[in-house]
mmCIF file of C-alpha atoms in Angstrom:
data_model
loop_
_atom_site.group_PDB
_atom_site.id
_atom_site.type_symbol
_atom_site.label_atom_id
_atom_site.label_comp_id
_atom_site.label_asym_id
_atom_site.label_seq_id
_atom_site.Cartn_x
_atom_site.Cartn_y
_atom_site.Cartn_z
ATOM 1 C CA MET A 1 -0.069 -0.178 -0.008
ATOM 2 C CA ARG A 2 1.289 3.253 -0.926
ATOM 3 C CA TRP A 3 0.133 6.475 1.101
ATOM 4 C CA ALA A 4 1.575 10.015 1.361
ATOM 5 C CA ALA A 5 0.006 13.276 2.863
ATOM 6 C CA PRO A 6 -0.491 15.572 -0.358
ATOM 7 C CA GLY A 7 2.336 17.909 -0.649
ATOM 8 C CA ALA A 8 4.484 15.777 1.714
ATOM 9 C CA SER A 9 8.173 15.878 0.899
ATOM 10 C CA ALA A 10 10.309 12.560 1.058
ATOM 11 C CA MET A 11 11.916 13.776 4.325
ATOM 12 C CA GLN A 12 8.483 14.388 5.976
ATOM 13 C CA LEU A 13 7.002 11.065 4.688
ATOM 14 C CA ALA A 14 10.113 9.487 6.298
ATOM 15 C CA LEU A 15 9.468 10.846 9.450
ATOM 16 C CA VAL A 16 5.605 10.233 9.222
ATOM 17 C CA LEU A 17 5.503 6.458 8.138
ATOM 18 C CA PRO A 18 6.908 5.197 11.461
ATOM 19 C CA LEU A 19 4.003 7.107 13.028
ATOM 20 C CA LEU A 20 1.490 5.335 10.818
ATOM 21 C CA LEU A 21 2.975 2.089 11.436
ATOM 22 C CA ALA A 22 2.939 2.721 15.401
ATOM 23 C CA VAL A 23 -0.746 3.951 15.280
ATOM 24 C CA GLY A 24 -2.203 1.555 12.834
ATOM 25 C CA GLY A 25 0.148 -1.617 12.868
ATOM 26 C CA PRO A 26 1.851 -3.250 10.478
ATOM 27 C CA LEU A 27 0.832 -2.665 6.724
ATOM 28 C CA ARG A 28 0.307 -5.923 4.894
ATOM 29 C CA LEU A 29 -0.121 -6.307 0.995
ATOM 30 C CA GLY A 30 -3.886 -6.593 0.606
ATOM 31 C CA ALA A 31 -4.840 -6.574 4.513
ATOM 32 C CA ALA A 32 -8.130 -4.771 5.174
ATOM 33 C CA LEU A 33 -7.544 -1.514 7.211
ATOM 34 C CA GLU A 34 -9.928 -0.387 10.088
ATOM 35 C CA PRO A 35 -11.494 3.158 9.190
ATOM 36 C CA ILE A 36 -10.918 4.377 12.685
ATOM 37 C CA SER A 37 -7.109 3.572 12.898
ATOM 38 C CA VAL A 38 -6.546 4.630 9.592
ATOM 39 C CA GLY A 39 -8.604 7.995 10.505
ATOM 40 C CA ILE A 40 -6.394 8.649 13.464
ATOM 41 C CA ALA A 41 -3.116 7.835 11.719
ATOM 42 C CA ILE A 42 -3.958 9.970 8.912
ATOM 43 C CA GLY A 43 -4.911 12.784 11.250
ATOM 44 C CA ALA A 44 -1.948 12.326 13.246
ATOM 45 C CA ALA A 45 0.232 12.201 10.225
ATOM 46 C CA SER A 46 -1.401 15.390 8.995
ATOM 47 C CA ALA A 47 -0.691 17.358 12.081
ATOM 48 C CA LEU A 48 2.869 16.057 12.025
ATOM 49 C CA THR A 49 3.203 17.090 8.460
ATOM 50 C CA GLY A 50 1.884 20.424 9.364
ATOM 51 C CA TYR A 51 4.599 20.926 12.095
ATOM 52 C CA LEU A 52 7.353 19.675 9.742
ATOM 53 C CA SER A 53 6.476 22.119 6.874
ATOM 54 C CA SER A 54 6.032 25.173 9.600
ATOM 55 C CA PRO A 55 8.798 28.071 9.571
ATOM 56 C CA ARG A 56 9.870 27.048 13.221
ATOM 57 C CA PHE A 57 10.825 23.576 12.053
ATOM 58 C CA TYR A 58 12.427 24.506 8.925
ATOM 59 C CA CYS A 59 14.596 27.200 10.747
ATOM 60 C CA ALA A 60 15.963 24.959 13.319
ATOM 61 C CA PHE A 61 17.890 23.289 10.556
ATOM 62 C CA VAL A 62 18.460 26.252 7.931
ATOM 63 C CA GLU A 63 19.265 29.726 8.556
ATOM 64 C CA CYS A 64 16.443 32.182 8.434
ATOM 65 C CA CYS A 65 15.948 36.010 8.777
ATOM 66 C CA PRO A 66 15.012 36.608 12.266
ATOM 67 C CA GLN A 67 11.224 37.614 12.253
ATOM 68 C CA GLU A 68 9.254 40.390 14.628
ATOM 69 C CA GLN A 69 9.029 37.775 17.531
ATOM 70 C CA ASP A 70 12.729 36.948 17.183
ATOM 71 C CA ARG A 71 14.262 39.676 19.528
ATOM 72 C CA PRO A 72 17.751 39.674 20.753
ATOM 73 C CA ASN A 73 18.437 39.034 24.123
ATOM 74 C CA ALA A 74 19.541 42.069 26.083
ATOM 75 C CA THR A 75 21.075 40.068 28.751
ATOM 76 C CA ALA A 76 23.117 37.754 26.486
ATOM 77 C CA LEU A 77 24.465 40.984 24.851
ATOM 78 C CA LYS A 78 25.324 42.541 28.113
ATOM 79 C CA LEU A 79 27.077 39.417 29.158
ATOM 80 C CA SER A 80 29.056 39.134 25.978
ATOM 81 C CA LEU A 81 30.454 42.566 26.082
ATOM 82 C CA ASP A 82 31.268 42.223 29.748
ATOM 83 C CA GLU A 83 33.100 39.099 29.181
ATOM 84 C CA LYS A 84 34.920 40.195 25.983
ATOM 85 C CA LEU A 85 35.200 43.863 26.066
ATOM 86 C CA PHE A 86 37.733 45.462 28.745
ATOM 87 C CA GLY A 87 38.223 49.340 29.623
ATOM 88 C CA GLN A 88 35.536 50.522 27.407
ATOM 89 C CA HIS A 89 32.565 51.878 29.741
ATOM 90 C CA LEU A 90 31.322 54.038 27.146
ATOM 91 C CA ALA A 91 31.106 51.586 24.015
ATOM 92 C CA LYS A 92 29.719 49.186 26.393
ATOM 93 C CA GLU A 93 26.748 51.463 27.699
ATOM 94 C CA VAL A 94 26.235 53.060 24.227
ATOM 95 C CA ILE A 95 25.938 49.670 22.196
ATOM 96 C CA LEU A 96 23.566 48.048 24.978
ATOM 97 C CA LYS A 97 21.435 50.743 24.654
ATOM 98 C CA ALA A 98 21.441 51.323 20.970
ATOM 99 C CA ILE A 99 20.812 47.794 19.967
ATOM 100 C CA THR A 100 18.457 47.139 22.711
ATOM 101 C CA GLY A 101 16.236 50.185 21.993
ATOM 102 C CA PHE A 102 16.609 49.715 18.302
ATOM 103 C CA VAL A 103 15.648 45.869 17.813
ATOM 104 C CA ASN A 104 12.779 46.451 20.370
ATOM 105 C CA ASN A 105 11.268 49.471 18.349
ATOM 106 C CA PRO A 106 8.079 48.103 16.583
ATOM 107 C CA ASN A 107 8.384 51.246 14.086
ATOM 108 C CA PRO A 108 11.964 52.656 13.704
ATOM 109 C CA LYS A 109 12.388 55.574 11.713
ATOM 110 C CA LYS A 110 15.559 55.036 9.943
ATOM 111 C CA PRO A 111 18.173 52.092 10.077
ATOM 112 C CA LEU A 112 20.556 51.858 13.118
ATOM 113 C CA THR A 113 23.776 53.503 12.081
ATOM 114 C CA LEU A 114 26.645 52.990 14.457
ATOM 115 C CA SER A 115 30.533 54.570 13.828
ATOM 116 C CA LEU A 116 33.013 52.853 16.180
ATOM 117 C CA HIS A 117 36.577 55.049 16.667
ATOM 118 C CA GLY A 118 39.655 54.121 18.382
ATOM 119 C CA TRP A 119 43.080 52.800 17.787
ATOM 120 C CA ALA A 120 43.860 49.343 16.840
ATOM 121 C CA GLY A 121 43.324 46.613 19.456
ATOM 122 C CA THR A 122 40.581 48.666 21.412
ATOM 123 C CA GLY A 123 37.859 46.268 21.083
ATOM 124 C CA LYS A 124 35.934 47.606 17.826
ATOM 125 C CA ASN A 125 36.015 44.218 15.789
ATOM 126 C CA PHE A 126 34.954 42.372 19.059
ATOM 127 C CA VAL A 127 31.935 44.518 19.407
ATOM 128 C CA SER A 128 30.812 44.319 15.782
ATOM 129 C CA GLN A 129 31.067 40.615 16.126
ATOM 130 C CA ILE A 130 29.233 40.712 19.370
ATOM 131 C CA VAL A 131 26.352 42.610 17.855
ATOM 132 C CA ALA A 132 26.358 40.003 14.703
ATOM 133 C CA GLU A 133 26.044 37.231 16.893
ATOM 134 C CA ASN A 134 23.287 38.860 18.953
ATOM 135 C CA ILE A 135 21.370 39.524 15.706
ATOM 136 C CA HIS A 136 21.877 36.544 13.754
ATOM 137 C CA ARG A 137 22.887 32.994 15.629
ATOM 138 C CA ALA A 138 25.827 32.254 13.006
ATOM 139 C CA GLY A 139 27.458 35.696 13.777
ATOM 140 C CA LEU A 140 29.867 36.780 11.186
ATOM 141 C CA LYS A 141 29.419 33.466 9.374
ATOM 142 C CA SER A 142 25.703 34.247 8.663
ATOM 143 C CA LYS A 143 24.438 34.987 5.082
ATOM 144 C CA TYR A 144 22.659 38.060 6.642
ATOM 145 C CA VAL A 145 25.728 39.521 7.913
ATOM 146 C CA HIS A 146 28.009 41.464 5.346
ATOM 147 C CA LEU A 147 31.732 42.474 6.272
ATOM 148 C CA PHE A 148 33.374 45.087 3.778
ATOM 149 C CA LEU A 149 36.980 45.655 3.930
ATOM 150 C CA ALA A 150 38.229 48.731 2.416
ATOM 151 C CA THR A 151 41.485 47.604 1.066
ATOM 152 C CA LEU A 152 39.930 44.351 -0.203
ATOM 153 C CA HIS A 153 36.553 45.286 -1.572
ATOM 154 C CA PHE A 154 37.500 48.834 -2.867
ATOM 155 C CA PRO A 155 41.026 48.961 -3.485
ATOM 156 C CA HIS A 156 41.418 51.124 -6.772
ATOM 157 C CA ASP A 157 40.674 55.080 -6.916
ATOM 158 C CA HIS A 158 39.706 54.899 -10.485
ATOM 159 C CA GLN A 159 36.779 52.401 -9.992
ATOM 160 C CA VAL A 160 35.270 54.481 -7.048
ATOM 161 C CA GLN A 161 31.973 55.049 -9.174
ATOM 162 C CA LEU A 162 31.966 51.253 -9.828
ATOM 163 C CA TYR A 163 32.427 50.509 -6.212
ATOM 164 C CA LYS A 164 29.347 52.806 -5.705
ATOM 165 C CA ASP A 165 26.911 51.112 -7.964
ATOM 166 C CA GLN A 166 27.817 47.426 -6.684
ATOM 167 C CA LEU A 167 27.482 48.717 -3.169
ATOM 168 C CA GLN A 168 23.712 50.141 -3.848
ATOM 169 C CA LYS A 169 22.826 46.796 -5.738
ATOM 170 C CA TRP A 170 24.483 44.669 -2.923
ATOM 171 C CA ILE A 171 22.673 46.433 0.093
ATOM 172 C CA ARG A 172 19.392 46.548 -2.079
ATOM 173 C CA GLY A 173 19.457 42.842 -2.684
ATOM 174 C CA ASN A 174 20.384 41.644 0.627
ATOM 175 C CA VAL A 175 17.904 43.723 2.571
ATOM 176 C CA THR A 176 15.296 42.545 0.073
ATOM 177 C CA ALA A 177 16.296 38.998 1.393
ATOM 178 C CA CYS A 178 16.294 40.022 5.053
ATOM 179 C CA ALA A 179 15.258 43.432 6.368
ATOM 180 C CA ARG A 180 17.203 42.824 9.597
ATOM 181 C CA SER A 181 20.886 42.364 7.500
ATOM 182 C CA VAL A 182 23.977 43.806 9.264
ATOM 183 C CA PHE A 183 26.546 45.700 7.322
ATOM 184 C CA ILE A 184 30.051 46.181 8.830
ATOM 185 C CA PHE A 185 32.397 48.514 6.982
ATOM 186 C CA ASP A 186 35.806 47.887 8.476
ATOM 187 C CA GLU A 187 39.129 50.085 7.736
ATOM 188 C CA MET A 188 36.836 53.377 7.019
ATOM 189 C CA ASP A 189 40.068 55.320 7.421
ATOM 190 C CA LYS A 190 41.303 53.765 4.140
ATOM 191 C CA LEU A 191 38.142 53.924 2.172
ATOM 192 C CA HIS A 192 38.112 56.610 -0.735
ATOM 193 C CA PRO A 193 36.479 59.909 0.352
ATOM 194 C CA GLY A 194 32.946 60.189 -0.868
ATOM 195 C CA LEU A 195 32.482 56.389 -1.890
ATOM 196 C CA ILE A 196 30.636 55.811 1.607
ATOM 197 C CA ASP A 197 28.095 58.551 0.541
ATOM 198 C CA ALA A 198 26.537 56.157 -1.968
ATOM 199 C CA ILE A 199 24.787 54.536 0.817
ATOM 200 C CA LYS A 200 23.101 57.644 2.198
ATOM 201 C CA PRO A 201 19.682 57.097 0.562
ATOM 202 C CA PHE A 202 19.336 53.733 2.577
ATOM 203 C CA LEU A 203 20.378 55.287 5.998
ATOM 204 C CA ASP A 204 17.901 58.192 5.553
ATOM 205 C CA TYR A 205 14.295 58.675 7.003
ATOM 206 C CA TYR A 206 12.593 57.257 4.049
ATOM 207 C CA GLU A 207 9.765 54.665 4.511
ATOM 208 C CA GLN A 208 10.402 52.909 1.472
ATOM 209 C CA ILE A 209 12.551 53.135 -1.530
ATOM 210 C CA ASP A 210 11.362 51.541 -4.963
ATOM 211 C CA GLY A 211 9.081 49.604 -2.667
ATOM 212 C CA ILE A 212 12.065 48.528 -0.052
ATOM 213 C CA SER A 213 12.310 49.269 3.444
ATOM 214 C CA TYR A 214 15.468 49.812 4.999
ATOM 215 C CA ARG A 215 14.739 50.623 8.488
ATOM 216 C CA ARG A 216 15.383 47.495 10.287
ATOM 217 C CA ALA A 217 18.711 47.008 9.022
ATOM 218 C CA ILE A 218 21.982 47.689 11.071
ATOM 219 C CA PHE A 219 25.140 49.609 9.605
ATOM 220 C CA ILE A 220 28.286 49.496 11.691
ATOM 221 C CA PHE A 221 31.410 51.631 10.596
ATOM 222 C CA LEU A 222 34.865 50.745 12.240
ATOM 223 C CA SER A 223 37.606 53.304 11.749
ATOM 224 C CA ASN A 224 41.021 54.142 13.289
ATOM 225 C CA ALA A 225 40.306 57.694 12.695
ATOM 226 C CA GLY A 226 39.867 59.946 15.404
ATOM 227 C CA GLY A 227 41.991 57.601 17.896
ATOM 228 C CA ASP A 228 44.418 60.725 18.654
ATOM 229 C CA LEU A 229 41.643 62.935 19.395
ATOM 230 C CA ILE A 230 40.317 60.157 21.936
ATOM 231 C CA THR A 231 43.799 59.563 23.352
ATOM 232 C CA LYS A 232 44.157 63.373 24.087
ATOM 233 C CA VAL A 233 40.768 63.549 25.796
ATOM 234 C CA THR A 234 41.571 60.381 27.965
ATOM 235 C CA LEU A 235 45.131 61.938 28.754
ATOM 236 C CA ASP A 236 43.768 65.075 29.843
ATOM 237 C CA PHE A 237 41.331 63.301 32.347
ATOM 238 C CA TRP A 238 44.393 61.233 33.739
ATOM 239 C CA LYS A 239 46.361 64.330 34.058
ATOM 240 C CA SER A 240 43.861 66.314 36.029
ATOM 241 C CA GLY A 241 43.693 63.220 38.475
ATOM 242 C CA ARG A 242 40.373 62.200 36.954
ATOM 243 C CA ALA A 243 39.364 58.421 36.625
ATOM 244 C CA ARG A 244 38.677 57.198 33.135
ATOM 245 C CA GLU A 245 35.143 56.009 33.913
ATOM 246 C CA GLU A 246 34.227 59.733 34.531
ATOM 247 C CA ILE A 247 34.551 60.196 31.046
ATOM 248 C CA GLN A 248 30.966 60.632 29.307
ATOM 249 C CA LEU A 249 29.889 60.450 25.761
ATOM 250 C CA LYS A 250 29.343 64.225 25.431
ATOM 251 C CA ASP A 251 33.054 64.804 26.043
ATOM 252 C CA LEU A 252 33.942 62.833 23.041
ATOM 253 C CA GLU A 253 31.098 62.557 20.466
ATOM 254 C CA PRO A 254 31.206 66.375 19.183
ATOM 255 C CA VAL A 255 34.979 66.214 19.056
ATOM 256 C CA LEU A 256 34.616 63.008 16.913
ATOM 257 C CA SER A 257 32.194 64.063 14.649
ATOM 258 C CA ILE A 258 33.832 67.150 13.848
ATOM 259 C CA GLY A 259 37.313 65.627 13.725
ATOM 260 C CA VAL A 260 36.399 62.663 11.190
ATOM 261 C CA PHE A 261 34.085 65.036 9.140
ATOM 262 C CA ASN A 262 37.245 67.195 8.642
ATOM 263 C CA ASN A 263 39.940 64.495 8.503
ATOM 264 C CA LYS A 264 40.339 63.415 4.633
ATOM 265 C CA ASN A 265 41.610 59.981 5.687
ATOM 266 C CA SER A 266 38.632 59.162 7.712
ATOM 267 C CA GLY A 267 36.342 57.665 5.002
ATOM 268 C CA LEU A 268 33.712 60.393 6.347
ATOM 269 C CA TRP A 269 35.306 63.337 4.899
ATOM 270 C CA HIS A 270 33.047 65.841 4.204
ATOM 271 C CA SER A 271 30.345 63.038 4.204
ATOM 272 C CA SER A 272 26.718 63.703 3.713
ATOM 273 C CA LEU A 273 26.206 61.146 6.338
ATOM 274 C CA ILE A 274 27.329 63.306 9.131
ATOM 275 C CA ASP A 275 26.111 66.505 7.282
ATOM 276 C CA ARG A 276 22.567 65.184 7.425
ATOM 277 C CA ASN A 277 22.922 63.729 10.836
ATOM 278 C CA LEU A 278 22.386 60.040 9.962
ATOM 279 C CA ILE A 279 25.100 58.379 11.938
ATOM 280 C CA ASP A 280 23.124 57.866 15.322
ATOM 281 C CA TYR A 281 26.255 57.323 17.495
ATOM 282 C CA PHE A 282 29.974 57.924 17.344
ATOM 283 C CA VAL A 283 31.148 55.226 19.883
ATOM 284 C CA PRO A 284 34.521 55.993 21.204
ATOM 285 C CA PHE A 285 37.043 53.199 22.256
ATOM 286 C CA LEU A 286 39.478 54.570 24.819
ATOM 287 C CA PRO A 287 43.003 53.525 24.748
ATOM 288 C CA LEU A 288 43.639 50.443 27.005
ATOM 289 C CA GLU A 289 45.839 50.701 30.267
ATOM 290 C CA TYR A 290 48.236 47.883 31.403
ATOM 291 C CA LYS A 291 45.396 46.359 33.602
ATOM 292 C CA HIS A 292 43.108 45.992 30.548
ATOM 293 C CA VAL A 293 45.824 44.329 28.737
ATOM 294 C CA LYS A 294 46.438 41.775 31.576
ATOM 295 C CA MET A 295 42.404 41.099 31.192
ATOM 296 C CA CYS A 296 42.957 40.383 27.537
ATOM 297 C CA ILE A 297 45.740 38.047 28.420
ATOM 298 C CA ARG A 298 43.634 36.182 30.763
ATOM 299 C CA ALA A 299 40.676 35.934 28.512
ATOM 300 C CA GLU A 300 43.050 34.594 25.728
ATOM 301 C CA ILE A 301 44.538 31.853 27.775
ATOM 302 C CA LYS A 302 41.018 30.792 29.151
ATOM 303 C CA SER A 303 39.739 30.499 25.546
ATOM 304 C CA ARG A 304 42.470 28.112 24.859
ATOM 305 C CA GLY A 305 40.930 25.816 27.887
ATOM 306 C CA ASN A 306 43.962 26.517 30.111
ATOM 307 C CA SER A 307 43.865 27.697 33.554
ATOM 308 C CA VAL A 308 45.393 31.156 33.990
ATOM 309 C CA ASP A 309 48.860 31.337 35.184
ATOM 310 C CA GLU A 310 49.649 34.837 36.404
ATOM 311 C CA SER A 311 53.561 34.642 36.058
ATOM 312 C CA VAL A 312 52.683 34.104 32.246
ATOM 313 C CA VAL A 313 50.407 36.811 32.263
ATOM 314 C CA GLN A 314 52.785 39.421 33.797
ATOM 315 C CA LYS A 315 55.490 38.019 31.168
ATOM 316 C CA VAL A 316 52.926 38.606 28.289
ATOM 317 C CA ALA A 317 52.188 42.109 29.564
ATOM 318 C CA ASP A 318 55.692 43.140 29.938
ATOM 319 C CA GLU A 319 56.424 42.684 26.390
ATOM 320 C CA MET A 320 53.698 44.962 25.373
ATOM 321 C CA THR A 321 54.801 48.685 24.839
ATOM 322 C CA PHE A 322 53.184 51.630 26.131
ATOM 323 C CA PHE A 323 53.027 55.549 25.927
ATOM 324 C CA PRO A 324 53.907 58.116 26.786
ATOM 325 C CA LYS A 325 57.573 57.057 27.207
ATOM 326 C CA ASP A 326 57.889 58.957 30.636
ATOM 327 C CA VAL A 327 54.842 57.507 32.373
ATOM 328 C CA ARG A 328 54.081 54.422 30.116
ATOM 329 C CA ILE A 329 49.917 54.181 30.921
ATOM 330 C CA TYR A 330 48.421 53.129 27.673
ATOM 331 C CA SER A 331 49.076 50.191 25.200
ATOM 332 C CA ASP A 332 50.209 51.621 21.696
ATOM 333 C CA LYS A 333 48.714 48.343 20.342
ATOM 334 C CA GLY A 334 45.924 47.721 22.718
ATOM 335 C CA CYS A 335 45.320 44.079 22.746
ATOM 336 C CA LYS A 336 46.158 43.652 19.127
ATOM 337 C CA THR A 337 49.002 41.251 19.663
ATOM 338 C CA VAL A 338 48.175 39.208 22.887
ATOM 339 C CA GLN A 339 47.384 36.214 20.814
ATOM 340 C CA THR A 340 50.704 35.893 19.228
ATOM 341 C CA LYS A 341 52.638 36.747 22.459
ATOM 342 C CA VAL A 342 50.814 34.187 24.170
ATOM 343 C CA ASP A 343 51.602 31.763 21.471
ATOM 344 C CA PHE A 344 55.388 32.427 22.372
ATOM 345 C CA PHE A 345 55.129 31.811 25.817
#
């Protein structure tokens, strides 16, 4: 006897058939079947087939674009930031509030746009990775998370117009596929001036553009530009005897926005994104102190499944270089070389 629910796939039938056998007993060629047993079996099979074809079942095995009810966990986001990001009280506060507020807003007026600034090794890439993992389970490996590297994807000056066209098509196509797409632009300070303005329409307060809404997408810019300005403010606080935790966003955000707007090597030089106030937050990453570098070293050792040996932590930290030379407060590479130095020891 052959039986299959209308529209049932081979995988669904393979899962349903054992249920039929369990309910109705063994199926024998030419055997008479009791109507009640068959009815129960078919009803159970139909219910199971309906479950198997539901989006929730399908998305347990294949990555799907998050729906309205699939909201990121603010507690998990905070925990990740606490465990992986050191010495960045401002960045933690801004990122947590910005992401949580945005994803819980039923009707955002524009995409969320974050511009992360600071020297290398201060945690910008960590934060973009954490945000990606919080929005999409596969993180940076998700087909809905898109990472652009200036020197890799946009290397040639004479092809800027081509890059602009390609970038617009890429964003349009991927937001069409998933409204909650995440776009990360790394090495913004190496991006050709004017190129990033190509995405200005997608960041603006439009309800739709050609029938597509971009209001649930997230755009993140990573840049070393402004690192010197951030360091100067941080050092001034130290010289005046004030703790770095006293630094507030208002002490740095205006300086950053003006600084990168007037910096030809920022990727945002005279950008309409700043001129039109389309960047929601300029997030400063402060230079890391000796104690923060030691936190990075401990985290790296733990990530390898090893117990922390404080003598090794001390040796690795002493191999790092700090500035200003006379007082040696801040690491000039942040935690950038911690991994290789742990390898050495």
